[in-house]
């Protein structure tokens, strides 16, 4: 009864009058619990309530019921007009901030909160983190890792326009280093979103992805799920920094198979991965920098758990969706679908992710142009394949008429099947990696092109060989897929019969004509070979190398008199016009330096040109240490060895020049290994390697500061190319 006026409440334990015991005593202000005095409502930056954070949890009560509407929070609903309050937080040390916002019992507040480095009410883009309650819950949790020492501003707002009382809990935790897989930022994802603020500028470059990140510093987070969930990862960069995201099942495994998805920053600086189905366990998310532009900077990362999507209806052969065929079976049909949350049923053409099936029923032969494009924002890498009637579930190579893989995550892929005969065909939309996504599928039907006369062994076109080179024009358009040349040709193919009058060498060169999408495969088989049952082991064959996929060359050094079938096939999904050139020559003997015997490896003397020939050599080694794209390291081509000795440290250059007559089908690849006491040792380090720019062109490899010792020189070929050449060391 003694307390009144400015001190209306009694602190009984201390026997004195105070200004307040609770916020209700200070309407419309708030009660400072430590001083038991009323303070103005923290309704603006000018009246923000100062909170000093240290050890332990700070709990305070407040209300937005009588506050003005000063700001818009980045994660609030559009049109939000609720009152808001702001707290100034003093952070004394580098720490992770955890804030928990709970409406008071009976309060109508639908809470939203955001942390900013600047209090300005109109700069929501400066938010370091923003949080709201998950669906069906009333509490919001915000985690920001890791804050540098300084002052920050926490805004409390409400969705729906109604204000109300709340309880706010603030706690500082020691942050993780997040700089590598040794100590990733560890989080357990529950119902509430996780908001993380970070900066890659102070980190180092530990990792990269198929989307980029080479040379840019990166952060890594270990996200643990207690149950299968759909998870959305969103990173927003500060300033000009556009963060790059990628997700792995294993932190240190940098292989493409271990990477589930990646996302490159948009023009707005936002990267999003929507992992539609992650099983219980720990997943690793990397925040990296792009290959171009600003390589490092500040970012805000939000991780949200969502309910898993339902499996797509066409998840198997039994539930494949029929495509609506246009009138007269001519024209375009387009559908939208998703592979997200589907099973992995089809394995063809490198598809390792969830997939869906469509059927296309034709009553007459048609050419089909098929394309699949991931929907905007979808990051899966699509795989497209077409299977024969009644072969929907078959994984046999012979039952897939065409397939193709997108070159990158989020990219489109398409193929043209020149002839689909009457029947019900299956179109599979698959993906590389464990994550799927939404897509658009289109099928354009047109009359098939004419069938080439040499479509099969029933009527192969003759190659009449003589001492003069022979050149013929051909096409695989409109042909059927009779044989998988070299075990890879899932494309239309045509046949030629080649009669060899006597024991000779034969040089073959097939090249796509200008504008033709054909990536040829060249196969030479015993006469009459016409089925898919023959593999690469039963034939001489050649593929194009990565730099020139439109061309394949093959030299057969010793061919007995007789008849042979020459097949021109294509890499999966490719077909088109080509020129085929064939010529005869004298039998070519195996070279003496085809192996690594000490006596058979010629020694290169400075300034002296030695001749060599790979055409009749065996394929002993591929210059894998060069790191060229697959097929460009000598994996398929014959090779020969040379050596040279360095008496004292010096720099050298090696030049390999194809012969003007017998080297025009040769694109040489040269590598040097050593120094070593054992010639041709596969354990010797690769000192350097180089490849010619084109067929018939020379290549020079320059090596600086070689230490004393003996070195092995391998002359190999890109693709399956081979030829006669000269080599000199300077």
XYZ file of C-alpha atoms in Angstrom:
730
model
C 0.000 0.000 0.000
C 3.023 2.286 0.439
C 3.966 1.961 -3.250
C 2.316 4.311 -5.728
C 2.954 7.023 -8.277
C 6.213 6.453 -10.116
C 6.905 3.278 -8.079
C 3.601 1.386 -8.163
C 4.856 -2.118 -7.331
C 6.414 -3.706 -4.242
C 9.517 -5.939 -4.509
C 8.575 -8.005 -1.455
C 11.862 -9.901 -1.138
C 13.772 -6.637 -0.747
C 11.025 -4.618 0.965
C 11.130 -1.705 -1.463
C 8.962 -0.041 -4.049
C 9.895 -0.390 -7.717
C 8.568 0.824 -11.040
C 7.475 -2.560 -12.375
C 7.567 -6.297 -11.906
C 6.304 -7.298 -15.378
C 5.638 -5.757 -18.796
C 1.966 -5.484 -17.881
C 2.938 -2.821 -15.299
C 4.389 -0.603 -18.054
C 1.728 -0.372 -20.754
C 2.622 0.465 -23.448
C 6.294 0.161 -22.478
C 8.301 -2.795 -21.186
C 9.780 -3.720 -17.816
C 13.572 -3.909 -17.443
C 13.777 -7.028 -15.250
C 17.238 -6.243 -13.854
C 16.392 -2.670 -12.825
C 12.627 -3.196 -12.261
C 11.973 0.044 -14.111
C 9.676 0.831 -17.005
C 11.260 1.567 -20.334
C 9.699 2.909 -23.527
C 8.390 0.365 -26.012
C 11.308 -0.551 -28.351
C 9.190 0.573 -31.281
C 11.899 2.068 -33.498
C 15.646 2.281 -33.971
C 15.683 5.348 -31.713
C 14.130 3.413 -28.811
C 15.649 -0.052 -29.447
C 16.138 -1.939 -26.185
C 19.793 -2.794 -25.553
C 20.573 -6.406 -24.614
C 24.113 -7.432 -23.647
C 24.726 -11.091 -24.420
C 27.225 -13.140 -22.467
C 27.077 -16.690 -21.129
C 23.795 -18.462 -20.510
C 20.340 -17.720 -21.872
C 18.719 -14.274 -21.780
C 14.931 -14.423 -21.513
C 12.691 -11.385 -21.899
C 9.029 -10.687 -22.453
C 7.610 -8.163 -24.859
C 4.652 -7.243 -27.011
C 3.959 -5.818 -30.453
C 0.320 -5.051 -29.598
C 0.787 -1.270 -29.328
C 3.779 -0.930 -31.671
C 3.874 0.902 -34.986
C 4.590 -0.765 -38.323
C 8.142 0.430 -39.098
C 9.658 -2.247 -41.331
C 9.146 -5.213 -43.655
C 11.002 -8.424 -42.886
C 12.341 -10.422 -45.828
C 10.551 -13.642 -44.879
C 7.239 -12.074 -43.786
C 4.141 -12.602 -45.895
C 3.586 -10.057 -48.697
C 1.398 -7.167 -47.541
C 2.339 -7.594 -43.897
C 1.215 -4.562 -41.843
C 1.819 -5.800 -38.285
C 3.424 -3.702 -35.561
C 7.065 -4.435 -34.787
C 9.700 -3.915 -32.090
C 13.482 -4.002 -32.199
C 16.247 -5.060 -29.806
C 19.890 -3.984 -30.003
C 22.119 -6.978 -29.239
C 25.713 -6.482 -28.118
C 27.776 -9.564 -29.070
C 31.135 -9.541 -27.185
C 32.825 -12.439 -29.042
C 32.591 -14.437 -32.237
C 29.587 -16.651 -31.651
C 26.586 -18.439 -33.051
C 23.340 -16.713 -32.058
C 20.277 -18.822 -31.340
C 16.996 -16.915 -30.899
C 13.684 -18.527 -29.962
C 10.460 -16.506 -30.307
C 7.297 -17.843 -28.622
C 3.853 -16.178 -28.497
C 2.535 -15.827 -24.936
C -0.436 -18.062 -24.018
C -3.525 -16.655 -25.696
C -1.506 -14.182 -27.795
C -2.696 -13.799 -31.414
C 0.846 -13.028 -32.588
C 2.040 -15.034 -35.629
C 5.741 -14.362 -35.006
C 8.420 -13.412 -37.536
C 11.922 -12.207 -36.664
C 15.024 -11.076 -38.527
C 18.556 -10.109 -37.519
C 20.292 -7.171 -39.200
C 23.689 -5.569 -39.001
C 22.001 -2.193 -39.560
C 18.817 -1.090 -37.840
C 17.387 0.829 -40.808
C 13.809 -0.364 -41.111
C 13.652 -0.260 -44.909
C 16.723 -2.391 -45.735
C 15.425 -5.928 -45.380
C 18.083 -7.098 -47.846
C 20.617 -6.568 -45.071
C 19.051 -9.297 -42.959
C 21.600 -11.809 -41.679
C 18.808 -14.283 -41.009
C 15.022 -14.386 -41.022
C 12.719 -17.002 -39.452
C 9.049 -17.853 -38.989
C 7.279 -20.907 -37.486
C 7.087 -24.144 -39.489
C 3.693 -25.261 -40.727
C 1.403 -26.197 -37.841
C 3.630 -24.663 -35.132
C 3.675 -21.328 -33.319
C 7.362 -20.903 -32.372
C 10.091 -19.477 -34.602
C 13.800 -20.315 -34.219
C 16.619 -18.334 -35.800
C 20.239 -19.559 -35.851
C 22.939 -17.270 -37.255
C 26.494 -18.621 -37.504
C 28.921 -17.062 -36.891
C 28.583 -13.456 -35.744
C 31.637 -11.281 -35.326
C 31.797 -9.097 -32.186
C 29.642 -5.995 -32.499
C 26.098 -4.649 -32.316
C 23.200 -6.237 -34.189
C 19.485 -5.508 -34.360
C 16.754 -8.136 -33.896
C 13.350 -7.151 -35.255
C 10.180 -8.850 -33.960
C 7.151 -8.653 -36.253
C 3.943 -10.567 -36.866
C 2.253 -11.986 -39.940
C -1.448 -11.376 -40.374
C -1.527 -7.851 -38.933
C -2.306 -8.738 -35.301
C 0.169 -7.915 -32.563
C 0.541 -9.616 -29.217
C 2.725 -10.621 -26.308
C 5.731 -12.899 -26.698
C 8.699 -14.452 -24.917
C 12.144 -14.172 -26.503
C 15.088 -16.414 -25.565
C 18.602 -15.447 -26.715
C 21.698 -17.624 -26.399
C 25.259 -17.464 -27.720
C 27.045 -20.670 -28.710
C 30.579 -21.408 -29.881
C 30.526 -21.578 -33.697
C 32.190 -24.321 -35.737
C 35.003 -23.442 -38.117
C 33.020 -24.575 -41.238
C 36.266 -24.350 -43.244
C 36.716 -28.013 -44.173
C 35.465 -31.561 -43.736
C 37.641 -31.809 -40.615
C 35.249 -29.567 -38.669
C 32.128 -28.771 -40.710
C 29.319 -26.680 -39.279
C 27.105 -29.305 -37.649
C 23.327 -28.880 -37.515
C 20.385 -31.162 -36.876
C 17.431 -30.176 -39.046
C 14.078 -30.508 -37.341
C 10.782 -28.820 -38.073
C 12.093 -25.269 -37.854
C 14.247 -23.705 -40.605
C 17.915 -23.043 -39.923
C 19.246 -19.581 -40.825
C 23.024 -19.264 -41.076
C 25.097 -16.192 -41.821
C 28.665 -16.639 -43.032
C 31.560 -15.237 -45.025
C 33.903 -17.268 -47.237
C 36.462 -14.449 -47.459
C 38.396 -15.718 -44.426
C 38.324 -19.388 -45.519
C 40.504 -21.461 -47.875
C 39.754 -23.454 -51.031
C 39.229 -27.100 -50.038
C 36.790 -28.350 -52.648
C 35.018 -27.804 -55.969
C 32.121 -29.248 -57.960
C 31.020 -29.977 -61.507
C 29.313 -26.554 -61.394
C 32.528 -24.732 -60.461
C 34.309 -23.555 -57.316
C 37.882 -24.219 -58.411
C 40.182 -21.781 -56.623
C 37.432 -20.144 -54.557
C 37.254 -20.454 -50.742
C 34.397 -22.579 -49.431
C 32.414 -23.432 -46.306
C 30.939 -26.830 -45.479
C 27.998 -27.809 -43.293
C 26.988 -31.239 -41.991
C 23.180 -31.429 -41.964
C 21.700 -34.357 -40.049
C 18.146 -35.602 -40.646
C 16.309 -37.884 -38.239
C 13.918 -39.044 -40.958
C 13.411 -38.869 -44.707
C 12.625 -35.293 -45.725
C 12.480 -32.942 -48.633
C 15.020 -30.181 -47.914
C 15.419 -26.782 -49.535
C 18.834 -25.083 -49.366
C 18.916 -21.402 -50.316
C 21.967 -19.130 -50.247
C 21.823 -15.381 -50.879
C 25.082 -13.518 -51.480
C 25.999 -10.072 -50.252
C 27.119 -7.349 -52.662
C 28.335 -8.824 -55.962
C 29.017 -12.298 -54.514
C 26.899 -15.049 -56.102
C 27.411 -18.167 -53.955
C 27.630 -21.642 -55.451
C 25.963 -24.575 -53.645
C 26.577 -28.301 -53.944
C 25.397 -31.257 -51.894
C 27.263 -34.501 -51.192
C 26.534 -37.767 -49.482
C 30.180 -38.015 -48.379
C 32.067 -34.882 -47.353
C 35.533 -35.731 -48.677
C 34.423 -37.669 -51.796
C 34.816 -35.197 -54.661
C 33.777 -37.628 -57.406
C 30.846 -36.738 -59.621
C 28.886 -39.725 -58.332
C 29.092 -38.485 -54.730
C 27.687 -35.075 -55.690
C 23.916 -35.154 -55.521
C 23.199 -31.697 -56.864
C 24.709 -28.282 -57.428
C 23.346 -24.809 -58.104
C 24.993 -21.742 -59.617
C 24.004 -18.301 -58.345
C 21.365 -16.398 -60.314
C 21.682 -12.790 -61.411
C 19.996 -11.894 -58.129
C 22.806 -13.656 -56.253
C 20.597 -16.542 -55.062
C 21.387 -20.269 -55.337
C 18.775 -22.919 -54.553
C 18.943 -26.702 -54.233
C 15.601 -28.424 -53.705
C 16.492 -31.946 -52.552
C 13.148 -33.638 -52.988
C 14.043 -36.762 -51.023
C 16.918 -37.053 -48.557
C 17.025 -40.135 -46.358
C 17.801 -40.044 -42.634
C 21.483 -39.447 -41.988
C 24.084 -36.728 -42.494
C 24.447 -34.768 -45.727
C 27.149 -32.241 -46.580
C 26.382 -28.851 -48.081
C 29.161 -26.678 -49.531
C 28.941 -22.913 -49.997
C 31.572 -22.055 -52.610
C 32.420 -19.283 -55.050
C 31.801 -19.108 -58.799
C 34.495 -19.679 -61.417
C 34.112 -16.090 -62.615
C 33.272 -12.825 -60.923
C 33.479 -12.243 -57.176
C 35.046 -15.412 -55.757
C 34.218 -14.917 -52.049
C 31.976 -12.877 -49.779
C 29.181 -12.755 -47.243
C 26.164 -15.035 -47.571
C 22.938 -15.938 -45.833
C 22.026 -19.630 -45.900
C 18.526 -20.908 -45.110
C 17.836 -24.642 -44.741
C 14.185 -25.672 -44.597
C 12.665 -29.126 -44.047
C 9.550 -29.845 -46.095
C 7.229 -32.799 -46.370
C 8.411 -35.297 -49.040
C 6.636 -35.046 -52.368
C 4.432 -37.898 -53.508
C 6.013 -40.310 -56.023
C 5.246 -39.414 -59.659
C 2.342 -41.423 -61.125
C 4.460 -42.821 -64.005
C 7.242 -44.186 -61.812
C 7.465 -47.599 -63.513
C 6.729 -49.486 -66.710
C 3.391 -50.618 -65.291
C 2.276 -47.022 -64.741
C 3.918 -45.377 -67.775
C 1.862 -42.420 -69.022
C 0.693 -42.567 -72.668
C 1.658 -39.470 -74.659
C -1.247 -37.956 -76.615
C -0.413 -38.520 -80.287
C -1.257 -35.629 -82.649
C -3.767 -36.032 -85.459
C -2.268 -38.024 -88.355
C 0.657 -38.711 -86.032
C 2.340 -35.515 -87.247
C 3.191 -32.506 -85.112
C 4.299 -31.782 -81.576
C 3.147 -33.012 -78.187
C 4.450 -31.465 -74.945
C 3.970 -32.560 -71.342
C 5.373 -31.539 -67.962
C 6.517 -34.011 -65.325
C 8.965 -34.652 -62.539
C 11.347 -37.408 -61.517
C 11.460 -36.115 -57.932
C 10.800 -38.776 -55.310
C 10.636 -41.511 -57.954
C 12.409 -44.872 -57.937
C 15.522 -45.690 -59.945
C 14.054 -48.221 -62.398
C 15.985 -47.595 -65.615
C 19.788 -47.794 -65.704
C 20.478 -47.235 -69.396
C 22.752 -44.528 -70.814
C 24.266 -43.628 -67.453
C 21.023 -42.854 -65.647
C 21.546 -43.295 -61.903
C 18.712 -41.218 -60.463
C 14.932 -41.429 -60.121
C 13.142 -41.817 -63.435
C 9.723 -41.835 -65.065
C 8.312 -43.546 -68.162
C 6.097 -42.448 -71.046
C 4.734 -44.504 -73.927
C 4.401 -43.401 -77.553
C 2.092 -45.524 -79.711
C 2.392 -45.214 -83.503
C 0.446 -46.891 -86.293
C 2.898 -45.813 -89.005
C 6.612 -45.092 -89.197
C 7.649 -41.663 -87.958
C 10.766 -39.626 -87.263
C 10.748 -38.450 -83.631
C 12.604 -35.421 -82.289
C 12.555 -35.693 -78.489
C 13.770 -33.096 -75.998
C 13.701 -32.845 -72.213
C 14.393 -29.556 -70.399
C 14.599 -29.154 -66.612
C 12.095 -26.605 -65.332
C 13.417 -23.205 -64.280
C 15.302 -23.594 -60.999
C 15.570 -27.385 -61.322
C 19.143 -28.628 -60.967
C 18.965 -32.246 -62.059
C 20.975 -33.463 -65.062
C 18.536 -35.275 -67.360
C 19.097 -38.510 -69.259
C 16.795 -39.386 -72.162
C 16.399 -42.820 -73.744
C 14.009 -44.660 -76.074
C 13.330 -48.397 -75.815
C 11.816 -50.800 -78.287
C 8.209 -52.051 -78.098
C 7.648 -54.583 -75.313
C 11.159 -53.790 -73.939
C 10.292 -51.110 -71.392
C 12.142 -52.787 -68.507
C 14.994 -54.283 -70.533
C 18.521 -53.065 -69.776
C 19.995 -54.795 -72.847
C 21.893 -52.502 -75.187
C 20.027 -53.970 -78.153
C 16.676 -52.832 -76.746
C 17.600 -49.145 -76.503
C 17.353 -47.434 -79.892
C 18.771 -44.071 -78.779
C 19.841 -42.211 -75.654
C 21.580 -39.022 -74.623
C 22.772 -37.224 -71.479
C 22.686 -33.486 -70.735
C 26.129 -31.910 -70.628
C 25.543 -30.261 -67.235
C 23.159 -30.029 -64.295
C 20.124 -27.967 -65.247
C 20.889 -28.367 -68.974
C 18.624 -29.772 -71.672
C 19.205 -32.820 -73.838
C 17.578 -34.077 -76.998
C 17.825 -36.679 -79.707
C 16.416 -37.475 -83.117
C 15.256 -41.007 -83.903
C 14.921 -41.025 -87.711
C 12.578 -43.979 -87.774
C 10.203 -45.413 -85.191
C 8.197 -48.217 -86.739
C 4.565 -48.934 -85.755
C 4.266 -50.091 -82.150
C 4.375 -48.800 -78.575
C 7.752 -47.293 -77.670
C 8.920 -46.307 -74.184
C 10.541 -42.932 -73.486
C 12.466 -42.817 -70.198
C 13.340 -39.519 -68.503
C 16.159 -40.313 -66.083
C 18.955 -38.356 -64.413
C 22.578 -38.417 -63.289
C 22.884 -38.458 -59.497
C 20.414 -39.187 -56.740
C 18.282 -36.049 -57.102
C 15.467 -35.592 -59.601
C 13.400 -32.602 -60.555
C 10.628 -31.128 -62.699
C 10.993 -30.999 -66.479
C 9.252 -30.331 -69.792
C 9.188 -33.118 -72.399
C 8.418 -32.516 -76.070
C 8.086 -34.982 -78.968
C 7.949 -33.753 -82.569
C 6.682 -36.330 -85.091
C 7.469 -36.056 -88.809
C 7.633 -38.395 -91.825
C 10.778 -40.543 -91.630
C 13.644 -39.852 -94.049
C 14.239 -42.344 -96.874
C 15.903 -45.562 -95.795
C 19.503 -45.760 -97.106
C 20.005 -48.566 -99.610
C 22.861 -49.972 -97.480
C 20.858 -50.033 -94.252
C 21.740 -53.667 -93.530
C 23.821 -56.637 -94.594
C 21.082 -57.524 -97.045
C 22.404 -54.898 -99.466
C 25.701 -53.388 -98.293
C 27.266 -50.759 -100.549
C 30.466 -52.015 -102.210
C 33.839 -50.421 -101.543
C 35.963 -51.198 -104.621
C 39.507 -50.628 -103.393
C 42.576 -50.137 -105.533
C 45.879 -48.358 -105.268
C 44.080 -45.014 -105.592
C 42.164 -43.629 -102.554
C 38.392 -44.121 -102.679
C 35.917 -41.545 -101.316
C 32.167 -42.203 -100.943
C 29.279 -40.150 -99.569
C 26.787 -41.705 -97.163
C 24.257 -41.076 -94.427
C 22.843 -42.915 -91.442
C 19.641 -40.833 -91.446
C 16.641 -43.113 -91.894
C 18.647 -46.238 -91.185
C 17.804 -48.753 -88.489
C 20.097 -49.677 -85.601
C 21.358 -53.099 -86.656
C 24.630 -53.369 -84.754
C 26.267 -51.724 -81.731
C 29.646 -51.045 -83.345
C 32.491 -51.349 -80.836
C 29.823 -52.109 -78.225
C 28.803 -48.415 -78.126
C 26.863 -47.592 -81.282
C 23.312 -47.002 -80.084
C 22.394 -45.152 -83.269
C 21.379 -45.811 -86.887
C 24.085 -47.510 -88.932
C 24.891 -48.462 -92.518
C 27.002 -51.230 -94.007
C 29.650 -51.490 -96.707
C 31.337 -54.566 -98.066
C 35.090 -54.199 -98.543
C 36.937 -56.633 -100.797
C 40.692 -56.808 -100.219
C 42.437 -58.284 -103.287
C 45.680 -59.267 -101.543
C 47.494 -58.927 -98.253
C 47.738 -55.150 -97.656
C 47.267 -52.386 -95.118
C 43.995 -50.453 -95.153
C 43.426 -46.858 -93.980
C 39.863 -45.709 -93.262
C 38.698 -42.182 -92.466
C 35.049 -41.280 -91.792
C 34.042 -37.671 -91.204
C 30.664 -36.011 -90.685
C 29.770 -33.555 -93.451
C 29.308 -29.891 -92.601
C 26.228 -29.418 -90.419
C 25.825 -33.129 -89.692
C 25.479 -34.010 -85.975
C 26.957 -37.474 -86.537
C 29.691 -38.545 -84.114
C 30.865 -41.580 -86.071
C 32.050 -44.969 -84.926
C 33.941 -47.022 -87.502
C 33.927 -50.812 -87.258
C 35.461 -53.494 -89.483
C 33.987 -56.988 -89.021
C 34.107 -60.372 -90.655
C 31.910 -60.379 -93.754
C 28.192 -60.666 -92.943
C 28.326 -59.549 -89.292
C 24.988 -57.833 -88.735
C 23.734 -58.318 -85.169
C 24.087 -56.724 -81.747
C 25.572 -59.933 -80.374
C 29.043 -58.932 -81.573
C 31.161 -56.875 -79.210
C 34.241 -54.696 -79.628
C 36.434 -57.757 -79.023
C 35.321 -59.296 -82.320
C 36.103 -56.242 -84.459
C 38.596 -53.559 -85.310
C 36.987 -50.276 -84.400
C 37.616 -46.565 -83.924
C 35.903 -43.687 -82.148
C 36.438 -39.977 -82.595
C 38.596 -38.282 -79.978
C 37.076 -35.560 -77.719
C 38.558 -32.669 -79.725
C 37.167 -33.996 -83.025
C 34.081 -36.159 -82.258
C 32.919 -35.690 -85.871
C 35.822 -37.789 -87.195
C 37.091 -41.342 -86.678
C 40.216 -42.808 -88.291
C 41.497 -46.381 -88.375
C 44.618 -47.959 -89.917
C 44.699 -51.756 -90.266
C 48.387 -52.611 -90.771
C 48.068 -56.189 -92.040
C 44.811 -57.313 -93.687
C 44.508 -60.687 -95.382
C 42.805 -60.977 -98.761
C 39.059 -61.468 -98.457
C 35.727 -59.745 -97.871
C 34.930 -57.601 -94.813
C 31.966 -55.611 -93.582
C 32.634 -51.960 -92.741
C 30.015 -50.401 -90.493
C 29.540 -46.659 -90.049
C 27.682 -46.236 -86.765
C 27.200 -43.338 -84.368
C 27.664 -42.489 -80.738
C 24.349 -42.804 -78.831
C 21.679 -40.614 -80.375
C 23.771 -39.231 -83.261
C 23.194 -39.698 -86.978
C 23.730 -37.811 -90.215
C 25.668 -37.496 -93.445
C 29.357 -38.377 -93.788
C 32.237 -39.024 -96.172
C 34.131 -42.305 -96.041
C 37.656 -42.449 -97.455
C 39.554 -45.725 -97.890
C 42.995 -46.472 -99.280
C 45.311 -49.462 -99.630
C 49.019 -49.629 -98.841
C 51.862 -52.004 -98.229
C 51.767 -54.267 -95.184
C 53.162 -52.450 -92.144
C 55.422 -54.450 -89.813
C 55.286 -53.960 -86.021
C 57.912 -51.411 -84.904
C 60.916 -52.506 -82.857
C 60.148 -49.949 -80.136
C 56.611 -51.198 -79.589
C 57.514 -52.491 -76.122
C 59.710 -51.453 -73.233
C 62.641 -53.794 -73.714
C 65.922 -51.974 -73.084
C 67.288 -52.893 -76.519
C 64.129 -51.837 -78.394
C 63.821 -48.244 -77.120
C 65.733 -45.866 -79.434
C 67.645 -43.068 -77.735
C 66.986 -39.532 -78.912
C 70.126 -37.446 -79.500
C 69.797 -33.669 -79.391
C 69.024 -32.244 -82.821
C 68.778 -35.613 -84.609
C 65.402 -36.566 -86.104
C 64.356 -40.201 -85.626
C 61.418 -41.718 -87.496
C 58.714 -43.801 -85.881
C 55.422 -45.445 -86.751
C 52.515 -46.353 -84.466
C 50.265 -47.911 -87.137
C 51.268 -51.526 -86.424
C 52.085 -51.067 -82.744
C 50.116 -52.388 -79.824
C 48.211 -50.175 -77.388
C 50.534 -50.499 -74.390
C 49.980 -47.312 -72.430
C 47.652 -44.353 -72.251
C 49.083 -41.020 -71.177
C 46.575 -40.858 -68.337
C 48.767 -38.534 -66.339
C 48.030 -35.846 -68.940
C 44.464 -35.418 -67.726
C 43.000 -34.867 -71.202
C 39.293 -35.697 -71.702
C 38.532 -39.407 -71.976
C 39.563 -40.662 -75.406
C 42.193 -37.995 -75.887
C 44.942 -39.631 -73.805
C 45.740 -42.565 -76.062
C 43.345 -45.045 -74.478
C 42.440 -46.603 -77.856
C 45.478 -45.839 -80.009
C 48.722 -47.773 -80.578
C 51.943 -46.275 -79.181
C 55.746 -46.500 -79.297
C 58.548 -45.538 -76.905
C 61.791 -43.548 -77.111
C 64.252 -42.351 -74.470
C 66.664 -39.508 -73.838
C 69.210 -38.785 -71.126
C 69.925 -35.509 -69.330
C 73.442 -35.260 -67.858
C 72.743 -32.161 -65.773
C 69.682 -30.027 -65.047
C 68.420 -28.436 -68.273
C 65.302 -27.587 -70.246
C 64.299 -29.603 -73.322
C 61.645 -29.561 -76.039
C 60.290 -32.518 -77.987
C 58.611 -32.185 -81.375
C 56.620 -34.940 -83.106
C 55.750 -34.234 -86.757
C 53.374 -36.582 -88.680
C 54.652 -37.764 -92.062
C 53.231 -35.845 -95.033
C 52.033 -39.064 -96.705
C 51.547 -41.661 -93.975
C 50.691 -39.403 -91.026
C 47.657 -37.450 -92.176
C 45.271 -39.664 -90.136
C 47.401 -39.183 -87.011
C 46.837 -36.663 -84.183
C 49.878 -37.367 -81.988
C 49.903 -37.222 -78.181
C 53.376 -37.120 -76.594
C 54.299 -37.580 -72.936
C 57.521 -37.817 -70.929
C 58.034 -39.898 -67.776
C 61.049 -40.020 -65.479
C 63.739 -39.794 -64.424
C 64.106 -43.488 -63.641
C 66.628 -46.282 -63.956
C 63.950 -48.590 -65.402
C 62.806 -47.520 -68.854
C 59.037 -47.196 -69.376
C 58.278 -47.588 -65.670
C 54.605 -46.851 -65.065
C 55.590 -45.612 -61.601
C 57.762 -42.831 -62.998
C 56.083 -39.424 -62.708
C 54.664 -37.754 -65.795
C 56.779 -34.658 -66.415
C 54.538 -33.289 -69.123
C 52.429 -34.062 -72.144
C 50.895 -32.355 -75.174
C 48.556 -33.129 -78.068
C 48.541 -31.834 -81.623
C 45.921 -29.265 -82.544
C 44.628 -31.295 -85.495
C 45.173 -34.454 -87.538
C 48.451 -34.367 -89.471
C 49.739 -31.445 -87.384
C 52.955 -31.417 -85.300
C 53.064 -31.161 -81.513
C 55.815 -29.707 -79.317
C 56.277 -30.443 -75.617
C 58.538 -28.051 -73.670
C 59.889 -29.092 -70.273
C 61.882 -26.797 -67.980
C 64.588 -27.647 -65.464
C 64.666 -31.419 -65.897
C 66.993 -33.059 -63.383
C 69.753 -35.429 -64.471
C 68.580 -38.912 -65.469
C 66.980 -41.005 -68.204
C 63.455 -40.238 -69.429
C 60.929 -42.267 -71.461
C 59.069 -40.609 -74.340
C 55.725 -42.127 -75.372
C 54.283 -41.214 -78.758
C 50.574 -42.099 -78.694
C 47.459 -41.006 -80.570
C 44.195 -39.235 -79.760
C 41.116 -41.330 -80.444
C 42.303 -44.400 -82.370
C 44.603 -42.424 -84.656
C 48.023 -43.673 -85.714
C 50.667 -42.863 -88.295
C 54.270 -42.441 -89.339
C 56.189 -39.492 -87.857
C 59.525 -37.868 -87.050
C 60.615 -36.983 -83.508
C 63.432 -34.719 -82.330
C 64.645 -33.473 -78.949
C 66.249 -30.043 -78.565
